[in-house]
mmCIF file with all atom_site columns, C-alpha atoms in Angstrom:
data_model
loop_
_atom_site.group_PDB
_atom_site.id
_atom_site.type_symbol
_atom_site.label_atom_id
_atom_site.label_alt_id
_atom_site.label_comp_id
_atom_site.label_asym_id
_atom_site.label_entity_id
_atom_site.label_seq_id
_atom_site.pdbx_PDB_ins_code
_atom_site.Cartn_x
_atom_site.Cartn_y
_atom_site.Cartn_z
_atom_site.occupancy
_atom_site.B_iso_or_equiv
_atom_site.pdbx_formal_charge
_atom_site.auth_seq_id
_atom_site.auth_comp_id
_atom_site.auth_asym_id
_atom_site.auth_atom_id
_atom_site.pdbx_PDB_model_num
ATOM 1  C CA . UNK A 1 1  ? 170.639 126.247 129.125 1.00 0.00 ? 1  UNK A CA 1
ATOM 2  C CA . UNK A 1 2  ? 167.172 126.826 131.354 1.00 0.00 ? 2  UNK A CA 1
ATOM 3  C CA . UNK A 1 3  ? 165.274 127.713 127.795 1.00 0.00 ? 3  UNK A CA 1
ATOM 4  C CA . UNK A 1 4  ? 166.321 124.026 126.726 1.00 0.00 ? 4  UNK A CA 1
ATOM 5  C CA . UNK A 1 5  ? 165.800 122.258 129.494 1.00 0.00 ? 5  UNK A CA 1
ATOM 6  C CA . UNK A 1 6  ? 161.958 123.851 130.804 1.00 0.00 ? 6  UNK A CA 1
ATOM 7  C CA . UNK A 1 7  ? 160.434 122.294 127.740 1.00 0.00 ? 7  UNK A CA 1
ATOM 8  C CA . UNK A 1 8  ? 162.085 118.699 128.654 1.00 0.00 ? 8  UNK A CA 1
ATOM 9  C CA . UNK A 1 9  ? 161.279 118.816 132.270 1.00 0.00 ? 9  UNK A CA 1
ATOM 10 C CA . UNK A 1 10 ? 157.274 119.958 131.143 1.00 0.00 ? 10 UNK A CA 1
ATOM 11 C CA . UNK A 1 11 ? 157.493 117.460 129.008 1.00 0.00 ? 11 UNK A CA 1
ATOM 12 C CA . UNK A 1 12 ? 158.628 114.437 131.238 1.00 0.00 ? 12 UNK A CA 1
ATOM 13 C CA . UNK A 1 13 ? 156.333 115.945 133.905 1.00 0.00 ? 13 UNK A CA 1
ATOM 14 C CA . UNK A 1 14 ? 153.200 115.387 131.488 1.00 0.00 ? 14 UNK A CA 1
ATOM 15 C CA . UNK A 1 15 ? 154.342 111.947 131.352 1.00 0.00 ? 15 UNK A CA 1
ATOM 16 C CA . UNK A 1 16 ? 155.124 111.074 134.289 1.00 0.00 ? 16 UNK A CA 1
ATOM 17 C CA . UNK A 1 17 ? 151.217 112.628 135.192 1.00 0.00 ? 17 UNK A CA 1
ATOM 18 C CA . UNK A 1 18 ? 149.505 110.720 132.364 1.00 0.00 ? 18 UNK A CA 1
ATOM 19 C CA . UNK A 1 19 ? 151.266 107.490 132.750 1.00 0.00 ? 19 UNK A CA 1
ATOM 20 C CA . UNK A 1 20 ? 150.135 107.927 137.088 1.00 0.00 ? 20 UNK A CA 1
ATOM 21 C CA . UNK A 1 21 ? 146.669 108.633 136.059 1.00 0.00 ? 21 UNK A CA 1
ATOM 22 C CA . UNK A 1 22 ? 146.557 105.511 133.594 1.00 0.00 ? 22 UNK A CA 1
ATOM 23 C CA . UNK A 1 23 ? 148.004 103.166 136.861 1.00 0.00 ? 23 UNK A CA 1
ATOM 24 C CA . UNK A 1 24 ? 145.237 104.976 139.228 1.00 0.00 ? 24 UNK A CA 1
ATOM 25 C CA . UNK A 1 25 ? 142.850 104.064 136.679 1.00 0.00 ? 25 UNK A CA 1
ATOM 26 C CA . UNK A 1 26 ? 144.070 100.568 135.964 1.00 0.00 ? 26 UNK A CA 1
ATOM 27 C CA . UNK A 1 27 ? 143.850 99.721  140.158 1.00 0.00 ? 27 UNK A CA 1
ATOM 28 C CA . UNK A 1 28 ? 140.679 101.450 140.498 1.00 0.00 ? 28 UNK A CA 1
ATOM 29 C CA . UNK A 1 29 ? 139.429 98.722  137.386 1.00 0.00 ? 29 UNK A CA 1
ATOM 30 C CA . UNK A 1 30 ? 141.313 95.844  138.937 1.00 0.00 ? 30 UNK A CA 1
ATOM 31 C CA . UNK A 1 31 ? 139.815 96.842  142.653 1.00 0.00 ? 31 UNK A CA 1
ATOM 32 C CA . UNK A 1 32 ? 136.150 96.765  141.518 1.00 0.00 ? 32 UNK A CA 1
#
């Protein structure tokens, strides 16, 4: 059960990281 899930949970936390980085990026852009 664990062995299946860890993979899915790294994988939406990469995400969920990436996609937050893009936003930060996109306000900073927008802000200046």
């Amino acid at each position: 059960m664990y062995i299946i899930l860890l993979p899915t949970i790294i994988l939406i936390l990469i995400k969920t990281i990436i996609t937050l980085k893009f936003l930060i990026n996109l306000i900073y852009f927008l802000s200046v």
